[in-house]
């Protein structure tokens, strides 16, 4: 029986934080499947931000990569929590975001391309902008927030003030990692969100 690899445990500093204090850490190279969306969001249910104007399909590509690594490499890995990079609000009150999911570091771009074609063939639609992203090692600040996920942007604002006091500034838009499954047993006020941003010394 194949062992199932859980990347939460491989990267506990990111996905299993033990403190709600702001922490600064050097993140390793990480690999994602990412989808660019321009959409409004449903922020009023017990789960996580749900895109209204577009469908999030990148997770289906991740599932296909899982099958490829299992069948060809005998390597199983768990689906990871969804993450959103909040870029900017558009003129029509929608958000430009990248919604993504971490994949195994054994995944390759060739596997990703095959997975993408399989999902296109199965759904019989032209997929939106989905990409295979290798994120280089990065200095990052993050904070665990327990509370309604729609308030995560306020957590980021407080982080900016603390970072400035400590001699750092953000270099990229902020990211939210939605740790808990979107299920009724996790009401919104008990949501766990990691708010993260790339930083540099001032």
Backbone as JSON, one array per atom type, in Angstrom:
{
  "sequence": "XXXXXXXXXXXXXXXXXXXXXXXXXXXXXXXXXXXXXXXXXXXXXXXXXXXXXXXXXXXXXXXXXXXXXXXXXXXXXXXXXXXXXXXXXXXXXXXXXXXXXXXXXXXXXXXXXXXXXXXXXXXXXXXXXXXXXXXXXXXXXXXXXXXXXXXXXXXXXXXXXXXXXXXXXXXXXXXXXXXXXXXXXXXXXXXXXXXXXXXXXX",
  "N": [[0.84, -1.2, 0.0], [0.56, 2.17, -0.91], [2.24, 4.93, 0.57], [0.72, 7.96, 1.67], [1.6, 11.19, 0.99], [1.65, 14.1, 2.86], [1.73, 17.39, 2.36], [1.28, 19.4, 4.1], [2.46, 18.6, 6.43], [5.04, 18.41, 5.56], [5.68, 21.05, 5.16], [5.23, 22.49, 7.71], [5.58, 24.99, 8.87], [4.26, 26.71, 7.23], [1.66, 25.64, 6.7], [0.72, 24.48, 9.03], [0.61, 26.33, 11.27], [1.55, 27.35, 14.58], [1.14, 29.53, 16.11], [-0.55, 32.69, 16.56], [0.83, 34.93, 16.15], [2.7, 37.36, 14.23], [5.05, 36.09, 11.98], [8.3, 35.85, 10.53], [9.78, 34.3, 7.82], [11.9, 32.21, 5.8], [10.84, 30.97, 2.88], [10.86, 27.84, 1.13], [11.57, 26.7, -2.29], [8.56, 26.32, -4.05], [5.86, 24.57, -5.64], [3.12, 25.16, -7.73], [-0.25, 24.8, -9.07], [-1.99, 27.17, -10.78], [-4.69, 29.47, -11.2], [-5.83, 32.23, -13.01], [-8.21, 34.62, -12.19], [-10.93, 36.86, -12.79], [-13.23, 38.15, -10.93], [-16.21, 38.5, -8.91], [-16.89, 37.69, -5.44], [-18.54, 35.31, -3.37], [-18.94, 35.92, -0.11], [-20.33, 35.11, 2.06], [-20.86, 32.64, 3.25], [-20.34, 29.53, 5.05], [-17.42, 28.76, 4.56], [-15.15, 29.45, 2.34], [-13.88, 32.19, 0.35], [-15.9, 32.22, -2.49], [-15.77, 32.04, -5.92], [-17.86, 33.91, -8.12], [-18.33, 34.72, -10.78], [-16.71, 33.21, -12.4], [-15.62, 29.81, -12.86], [-13.7, 27.88, -10.62], [-11.3, 25.85, -11.73], [-8.79, 24.8, -11.57], [-8.17, 22.96, -9.58], [-9.03, 20.55, -10.57], [-7.1, 19.96, -12.44], [-4.96, 19.58, -10.73], [-5.85, 17.24, -9.48], [-5.57, 15.44, -11.59], [-2.79, 15.48, -11.93], [-2.1, 14.3, -9.53], [-3.0, 11.69, -10.04], [-1.24, 10.95, -12.06], [1.31, 11.04, -10.79], [0.89, 9.07, -8.91], [0.37, 6.75, -10.47], [2.58, 6.58, -12.19], [4.89, 7.18, -10.77], [4.53, 5.98, -8.39], [3.78, 7.53, -6.2], [1.93, 9.12, -3.92], [0.04, 12.02, -3.07], [-1.59, 14.33, -0.86], [-4.44, 16.43, -1.51], [-3.99, 19.91, -1.29], [-4.68, 22.88, 0.75], [-6.71, 25.51, -0.71], [-5.38, 28.56, -2.09], [-5.31, 32.1, -2.31], [-4.11, 34.81, -4.13], [-4.52, 38.13, -3.72], [-4.82, 40.49, -5.95], [-5.87, 43.08, -7.12], [-8.72, 45.33, -7.09], [-11.14, 45.64, -9.66], [-12.57, 48.01, -12.04], [-15.27, 47.38, -12.22], [-15.96, 46.39, -9.79], [-15.0, 43.87, -9.28], [-12.59, 41.27, -8.49], [-9.18, 40.9, -9.32], [-7.46, 38.01, -9.2], [-5.17, 35.37, -8.27], [-5.88, 32.11, -7.95], [-4.87, 29.22, -6.33], [-3.13, 26.04, -5.88], [-0.97, 24.12, -3.96], [1.28, 21.67, -5.24], [2.85, 18.41, -5.44], [6.43, 18.35, -5.11], [7.49, 16.67, -6.91], [6.06, 16.84, -9.18], [6.03, 17.72, -12.63], [6.43, 20.05, -15.37], [5.77, 18.82, -17.73], [4.06, 16.76, -16.86], [2.03, 18.37, -15.88], [1.11, 19.56, -18.29], [0.02, 17.35, -19.6], [-1.98, 16.7, -17.77], [-3.58, 18.98, -17.93], [-4.54, 18.81, -20.58], [-6.05, 16.47, -20.35], [-8.11, 17.26, -18.59], [-9.33, 19.26, -20.14], [-10.27, 17.7, -22.26], [-12.06, 16.02, -20.91], [-13.94, 17.81, -19.78], [-14.76, 19.12, -22.03], [-14.46, 21.79, -22.74], [-12.92, 25.0, -23.33], [-10.3, 25.73, -21.3], [-9.86, 28.19, -18.66], [-7.31, 30.69, -17.88], [-4.82, 28.89, -16.78], [-1.94, 27.9, -15.01], [1.38, 26.53, -14.53], [3.35, 26.9, -11.83], [6.47, 27.63, -10.54], [7.61, 28.67, -7.62], [10.18, 30.64, -6.46], [12.63, 30.39, -3.71], [11.71, 32.46, -1.0], [11.59, 35.38, 1.04], [9.28, 35.81, 3.57], [6.4, 37.09, 5.31], [4.04, 36.02, 7.7], [0.81, 35.35, 9.15], [-1.3, 33.62, 11.32], [-4.77, 33.62, 11.27], [-7.7, 33.41, 13.1], [-10.99, 33.4, 12.54], [-13.71, 35.04, 10.77], [-13.24, 34.56, 7.34], [-13.59, 36.67, 5.57], [-12.6, 38.89, 6.76], [-9.91, 38.86, 6.52], [-8.38, 40.65, 5.04], [-8.15, 42.87, 6.67], [-6.48, 41.89, 8.6], [-4.14, 41.72, 7.13], [-3.64, 44.47, 6.75], [-3.01, 45.26, 9.35], [-0.71, 43.76, 9.67], [1.03, 45.04, 7.89], [1.61, 47.42, 9.22], [2.97, 46.46, 11.49], [5.12, 45.2, 10.26], [6.44, 47.39, 9.13], [7.32, 48.68, 11.44], [9.2, 46.84, 12.21], [11.07, 47.03, 10.29], [10.6, 46.16, 7.63], [9.05, 45.74, 4.37], [6.19, 45.03, 2.27], [6.51, 43.25, -0.84], [4.94, 42.18, -2.77], [1.5, 41.5, -3.79], [-0.85, 40.49, -1.21], [-1.43, 37.23, 0.19], [-3.81, 34.67, 0.87], [-4.23, 31.71, 2.69], [-6.44, 29.16, 2.89], [-7.17, 27.23, 5.41], [-9.0, 25.3, 6.45], [-11.43, 22.78, 5.49], [-14.19, 23.56, 3.29], [-16.78, 23.28, 4.89], [-19.82, 22.6, 6.72], [-19.26, 21.99, 9.35], [-17.31, 23.65, 10.11], [-17.91, 26.55, 11.04], [-18.01, 29.95, 9.82], [-16.87, 31.84, 11.61], [-15.03, 30.37, 12.92], [-13.07, 29.88, 11.12], [-9.82, 29.17, 9.79], [-7.2, 30.99, 8.63], [-4.27, 31.58, 6.87], [-2.52, 34.47, 6.55], [-0.4, 35.89, 4.27], [2.61, 37.42, 2.98], [5.09, 38.43, 0.64], [8.22, 39.86, 1.47], [10.69, 42.49, 2.02], [13.77, 43.84, 3.37], [13.76, 47.16, 4.58]],
  "CA": [[0.0, 0.0, 0.0], [1.38, 3.37, -1.05], [2.16, 5.98, 1.58], [0.19, 9.23, 1.18], [2.42, 12.29, 1.47], [0.89, 15.28, 3.23], [2.67, 18.51, 2.31], [1.1, 20.22, 5.3], [3.47, 18.14, 7.4], [6.35, 18.71, 5.0], [5.89, 22.49, 5.33], [4.35, 22.88, 8.83], [5.71, 26.41, 9.18], [3.28, 27.43, 6.4], [0.32, 25.08, 6.69], [0.33, 24.06, 10.38], [1.2, 27.31, 12.19], [1.2, 27.12, 15.98], [0.96, 30.8, 16.8], [-1.25, 33.73, 15.82], [1.72, 36.08, 16.04], [3.36, 37.54, 12.95], [6.36, 35.45, 11.9], [9.06, 36.07, 9.3], [10.47, 33.06, 7.51], [12.39, 31.98, 4.44], [10.11, 29.86, 2.29], [11.62, 27.12, 0.1], [10.92, 26.66, -3.61], [7.27, 25.64, -3.98], [5.27, 24.36, -6.96], [1.67, 25.33, -7.69], [-1.1, 24.99, -10.23], [-2.62, 28.46, -10.48], [-5.68, 29.96, -12.16], [-6.11, 33.66, -12.97], [-9.64, 34.9, -12.2], [-11.47, 38.21, -12.58], [-14.55, 37.73, -10.46], [-16.69, 38.85, -7.57], [-16.86, 36.53, -4.57], [-19.51, 35.09, -2.31], [-18.22, 35.94, 1.17], [-21.35, 34.98, 3.1], [-21.19, 31.25, 3.57], [-19.36, 28.94, 5.96], [-16.43, 28.03, 3.78], [-14.07, 30.34, 1.96], [-14.38, 32.98, -0.77], [-16.35, 31.39, -3.62], [-15.92, 32.89, -7.11], [-19.23, 33.95, -8.64], [-18.39, 34.95, -12.22], [-15.93, 32.2, -13.09], [-15.44, 28.56, -12.11], [-12.33, 27.5, -10.27], [-11.1, 24.52, -12.31], [-7.4, 24.37, -11.44], [-8.08, 21.8, -8.7], [-9.21, 19.36, -11.4], [-5.79, 19.68, -13.02], [-4.18, 19.02, -9.63], [-6.28, 15.85, -9.32], [-4.96, 14.64, -12.66], [-1.37, 15.34, -11.59], [-2.08, 13.28, -8.47], [-3.13, 10.37, -10.67], [-0.01, 10.67, -12.82], [2.41, 10.7, -9.86], [0.56, 7.79, -8.28], [0.48, 5.64, -11.42], [3.88, 6.5, -12.86], [6.0, 7.31, -9.81], [4.1, 5.34, -7.14], [3.91, 8.6, -5.22], [0.63, 9.73, -3.64], [0.05, 13.19, -2.2], [-2.9, 14.86, -0.51], [-4.81, 17.76, -1.99], [-3.63, 20.96, -0.34], [-5.69, 23.95, 0.87], [-6.67, 26.55, -1.75], [-4.74, 29.82, -1.75], [-5.67, 33.2, -3.22], [-3.35, 36.06, -4.13], [-5.47, 39.21, -3.98], [-4.06, 41.53, -6.67], [-6.5, 44.41, -7.1], [-10.12, 45.41, -7.46], [-11.32, 46.23, -10.98], [-13.53, 49.11, -12.09], [-16.63, 46.87, -12.07], [-16.08, 45.84, -8.44], [-14.55, 42.49, -9.23], [-11.21, 41.11, -8.05], [-8.18, 40.16, -10.08], [-6.79, 37.13, -8.24], [-4.65, 34.06, -8.65], [-6.29, 31.08, -7.01], [-3.88, 28.19, -6.62], [-3.01, 24.92, -4.96], [0.36, 23.51, -3.95], [1.37, 20.28, -5.7], [4.09, 17.72, -5.07], [7.64, 18.82, -5.77], [7.83, 15.7, -7.97], [5.3, 17.19, -10.38], [6.8, 18.41, -13.65], [5.61, 20.8, -16.33], [5.26, 17.84, -18.7], [2.89, 16.15, -16.22], [1.0, 19.41, -15.84], [0.54, 19.71, -19.63], [-0.84, 16.19, -19.85], [-3.15, 16.83, -16.9], [-4.41, 20.05, -18.5], [-5.23, 18.27, -21.77], [-7.05, 15.5, -19.91], [-9.25, 18.0, -18.05], [-9.99, 19.89, -21.29], [-10.98, 16.65, -23.0], [-13.16, 15.52, -20.09], [-14.97, 18.85, -19.62], [-15.13, 19.58, -23.38], [-14.48, 23.26, -22.76], [-11.62, 25.63, -23.31], [-10.04, 26.1, -19.91], [-9.37, 29.55, -18.42], [-5.86, 30.83, -17.76], [-4.25, 28.05, -15.73], [-0.49, 27.83, -15.23], [2.25, 25.74, -13.65], [4.19, 27.96, -11.25], [7.52, 27.3, -9.57], [7.88, 29.88, -6.84], [11.54, 30.52, -5.9], [12.74, 30.69, -2.28], [11.23, 33.83, -0.79], [11.4, 35.87, 2.4], [7.85, 36.03, 3.69], [5.8, 37.3, 6.62], [2.71, 35.44, 7.73], [0.11, 35.37, 10.43], [-2.5, 32.8, 11.4], [-5.95, 34.37, 11.71], [-8.87, 32.59, 13.4], [-12.14, 34.3, 12.45], [-14.33, 35.01, 9.44], [-12.23, 34.76, 6.3], [-13.79, 37.94, 4.85], [-11.87, 39.95, 7.47], [-8.47, 38.61, 6.4], [-7.7, 41.84, 4.5], [-7.85, 43.74, 7.81], [-5.29, 41.3, 9.22], [-3.0, 42.14, 6.31], [-3.35, 45.88, 7.03], [-2.3, 45.33, 10.64], [0.62, 43.2, 9.44], [1.86, 46.05, 7.23], [2.09, 48.35, 10.25], [3.97, 45.77, 12.31], [6.31, 44.98, 9.43], [7.14, 48.67, 9.02], [8.01, 48.9, 12.72], [10.31, 45.88, 12.3], [12.04, 47.33, 9.23], [10.31, 45.42, 6.4], [7.9, 46.19, 3.58], [5.72, 44.03, 1.3], [6.99, 43.4, -2.21], [3.95, 41.59, -3.65], [0.16, 41.47, -3.19], [-0.96, 39.54, -0.13], [-1.96, 35.9, -0.11], [-4.55, 34.0, 1.94], [-4.29, 30.25, 2.6], [-7.66, 28.8, 3.61], [-6.7, 25.96, 5.95], [-10.03, 24.32, 6.77], [-12.35, 22.45, 4.39], [-15.41, 24.37, 3.21], [-17.82, 22.37, 5.38], [-20.66, 23.17, 7.75], [-18.74, 21.76, 10.69], [-16.38, 24.74, 10.4], [-18.58, 27.83, 10.8], [-17.08, 30.97, 9.33], [-16.13, 32.54, 12.66], [-13.95, 29.48, 13.35], [-12.17, 29.66, 9.99], [-8.4, 29.4, 9.99], [-6.62, 31.53, 7.41], [-2.91, 32.12, 6.97], [-2.32, 35.67, 5.73], [1.03, 35.85, 3.96], [3.06, 38.39, 1.97], [6.53, 38.5, 0.41], [8.74, 41.09, 2.07], [12.13, 42.79, 1.93], [14.25, 44.8, 4.34], [13.73, 48.55, 4.14]],
  "C": [[0.88, 1.25, 0.0], [1.16, 4.33, 0.12], [1.6, 7.24, 0.94], [0.97, 10.37, 1.82], [1.56, 13.53, 1.68], [1.85, 16.46, 3.31], [2.4, 19.54, 3.4], [2.18, 19.88, 6.32], [4.88, 18.38, 6.89], [6.71, 20.18, 5.19], [5.01, 22.99, 6.48], [4.43, 24.35, 9.17], [4.71, 27.26, 8.38], [1.86, 26.96, 6.69], [-0.17, 24.56, 8.05], [0.9, 25.03, 11.41], [0.68, 27.1, 13.61], [0.93, 28.41, 16.75], [0.19, 31.77, 15.92], [-0.42, 35.02, 15.75], [2.31, 36.15, 14.64], [4.75, 36.89, 12.99], [6.99, 35.76, 10.55], [9.88, 34.82, 9.03], [10.89, 33.01, 6.05], [11.68, 30.76, 3.89], [10.96, 29.17, 1.23], [10.95, 27.26, -1.27], [9.65, 25.82, -3.49], [6.65, 25.61, -5.37], [3.75, 24.38, -6.86], [1.05, 25.13, -9.08], [-1.99, 26.18, -9.9], [-3.59, 28.87, -11.59], [-5.92, 31.45, -11.94], [-7.63, 33.86, -13.11], [-9.88, 36.4, -12.13], [-12.92, 38.0, -12.22], [-14.93, 38.45, -9.17], [-16.76, 37.56, -6.76], [-18.05, 36.5, -3.63], [-18.73, 34.96, -1.0], [-19.17, 35.68, 2.34], [-21.79, 33.54, 3.31], [-20.06, 30.67, 4.41], [-18.35, 28.1, 5.18], [-15.23, 28.89, 3.53], [-14.59, 31.16, 0.79], [-14.69, 32.1, -1.99], [-16.54, 32.28, -4.84], [-17.31, 32.78, -7.71], [-19.24, 33.96, -10.16], [-17.61, 33.93, -13.04], [-15.85, 30.95, -12.22], [-13.97, 28.32, -11.83], [-12.12, 26.05, -10.7], [-9.68, 23.98, -12.11], [-7.27, 23.12, -10.56], [-8.28, 20.5, -9.47], [-7.9, 18.96, -12.07], [-4.88, 19.07, -11.96], [-4.55, 17.56, -9.41], [-5.67, 14.95, -10.37], [-3.47, 14.44, -12.42], [-1.2, 14.29, -10.49], [-2.13, 11.88, -9.06], [-1.85, 9.99, -11.4], [1.12, 10.28, -11.87], [2.15, 9.37, -9.18], [0.82, 6.63, -9.23], [1.87, 5.47, -11.99], [5.06, 6.54, -11.91], [5.73, 6.56, -8.5], [4.26, 6.32, -5.97], [2.56, 9.29, -5.08], [0.82, 10.98, -2.78], [-1.36, 13.71, -2.01], [-3.16, 16.19, -1.21], [-4.54, 18.78, -0.9], [-4.73, 22.03, -0.26], [-5.59, 24.94, -0.3], [-6.04, 27.83, -1.21], [-5.16, 30.88, -2.76], [-4.7, 34.35, -3.03], [-4.3, 37.17, -4.6], [-4.71, 40.37, -4.63], [-4.69, 42.91, -6.54], [-7.97, 44.31, -7.49], [-10.24, 46.12, -8.8], [-12.38, 47.32, -10.92], [-14.96, 48.65, -11.89], [-16.79, 46.08, -10.77], [-15.82, 44.33, -8.39], [-13.09, 42.46, -8.77], [-10.38, 40.39, -9.09], [-7.39, 39.34, -9.07], [-6.1, 35.99, -8.96], [-5.07, 33.09, -7.57], [-5.49, 29.83, -7.34], [-3.89, 27.09, -5.58], [-1.6, 24.34, -5.09], [0.27, 22.08, -4.44], [2.71, 19.7, -5.26], [5.29, 18.32, -5.8], [8.15, 17.83, -6.81], [7.05, 15.97, -9.25], [6.18, 17.98, -11.34], [5.85, 19.16, -14.59], [5.03, 19.86, -17.38], [4.03, 17.14, -18.14], [1.73, 17.13, -16.2], [0.32, 19.55, -17.21], [-0.39, 18.55, -19.98], [-2.13, 16.27, -19.02], [-4.12, 17.87, -17.45], [-5.21, 19.54, -19.69], [-6.31, 17.28, -21.39], [-8.29, 16.2, -19.37], [-10.02, 18.68, -19.17], [-10.83, 18.88, -22.06], [-12.2, 16.17, -22.23], [-14.29, 16.54, -20.0], [-15.51, 19.35, -20.96], [-15.34, 21.09, -23.42], [-13.05, 23.76, -22.86], [-11.38, 26.16, -21.9], [-9.61, 27.57, -19.81], [-7.86, 29.56, -18.28], [-5.36, 30.07, -16.54], [-2.77, 27.86, -16.04], [0.19, 26.97, -14.18], [3.32, 26.68, -13.14], [5.19, 27.37, -10.28], [7.93, 28.59, -8.88], [9.25, 29.73, -6.19], [11.54, 30.74, -4.4], [12.49, 32.18, -2.03], [11.18, 34.16, 0.7], [9.95, 36.31, 2.55], [7.48, 36.33, 5.14], [4.42, 36.67, 6.6], [2.13, 35.46, 9.13], [-1.12, 34.48, 10.33], [-3.64, 33.66, 11.95], [-7.1, 33.39, 11.92], [-10.07, 33.53, 13.48], [-12.68, 34.27, 11.04], [-13.32, 35.4, 8.38], [-12.39, 36.08, 5.56], [-13.05, 39.1, 5.51], [-10.35, 39.8, 7.33], [-7.72, 39.84, 5.86], [-7.33, 42.82, 5.61], [-6.62, 43.22, 8.57], [-4.05, 41.72, 8.46], [-2.64, 43.6, 6.59], [-2.61, 46.03, 8.35], [-0.89, 44.77, 10.52], [1.55, 44.24, 8.81], [2.44, 47.02, 8.25], [3.18, 47.71, 11.09], [5.26, 45.54, 11.54], [7.13, 46.26, 9.31], [7.93, 48.96, 10.29], [9.25, 48.01, 12.85], [11.32, 46.04, 11.16], [11.86, 46.56, 7.94], [9.16, 46.09, 5.65], [7.49, 45.09, 2.61], [6.28, 44.32, -0.09], [5.98, 42.87, -3.23], [2.56, 41.75, -3.02], [0.08, 40.36, -2.13], [-1.68, 38.28, -0.56], [-2.72, 35.37, 1.12], [-4.57, 32.5, 1.66], [-5.44, 29.81, 3.49], [-7.52, 27.36, 4.12], [-7.77, 24.91, 6.13], [-10.91, 24.02, 5.57], [-13.6, 23.32, 4.45], [-16.6, 23.48, 3.59], [-18.58, 23.04, 6.52], [-20.13, 23.0, 9.15], [-17.66, 22.79, 11.05], [-17.09, 26.06, 10.11], [-17.57, 28.93, 10.55], [-16.27, 31.63, 10.44], [-15.02, 31.67, 13.26], [-12.95, 29.18, 12.23], [-10.73, 29.93, 10.39], [-7.78, 29.79, 8.66], [-5.19, 31.98, 7.7], [-2.8, 33.29, 6.01], [-0.82, 35.83, 5.54], [1.38, 36.91, 2.91], [4.58, 38.31, 1.84], [7.03, 39.85, 0.9], [10.22, 41.29, 1.73], [12.48, 43.78, 3.03], [14.18, 46.21, 3.78], [15.14, 49.12, 4.15]]
}
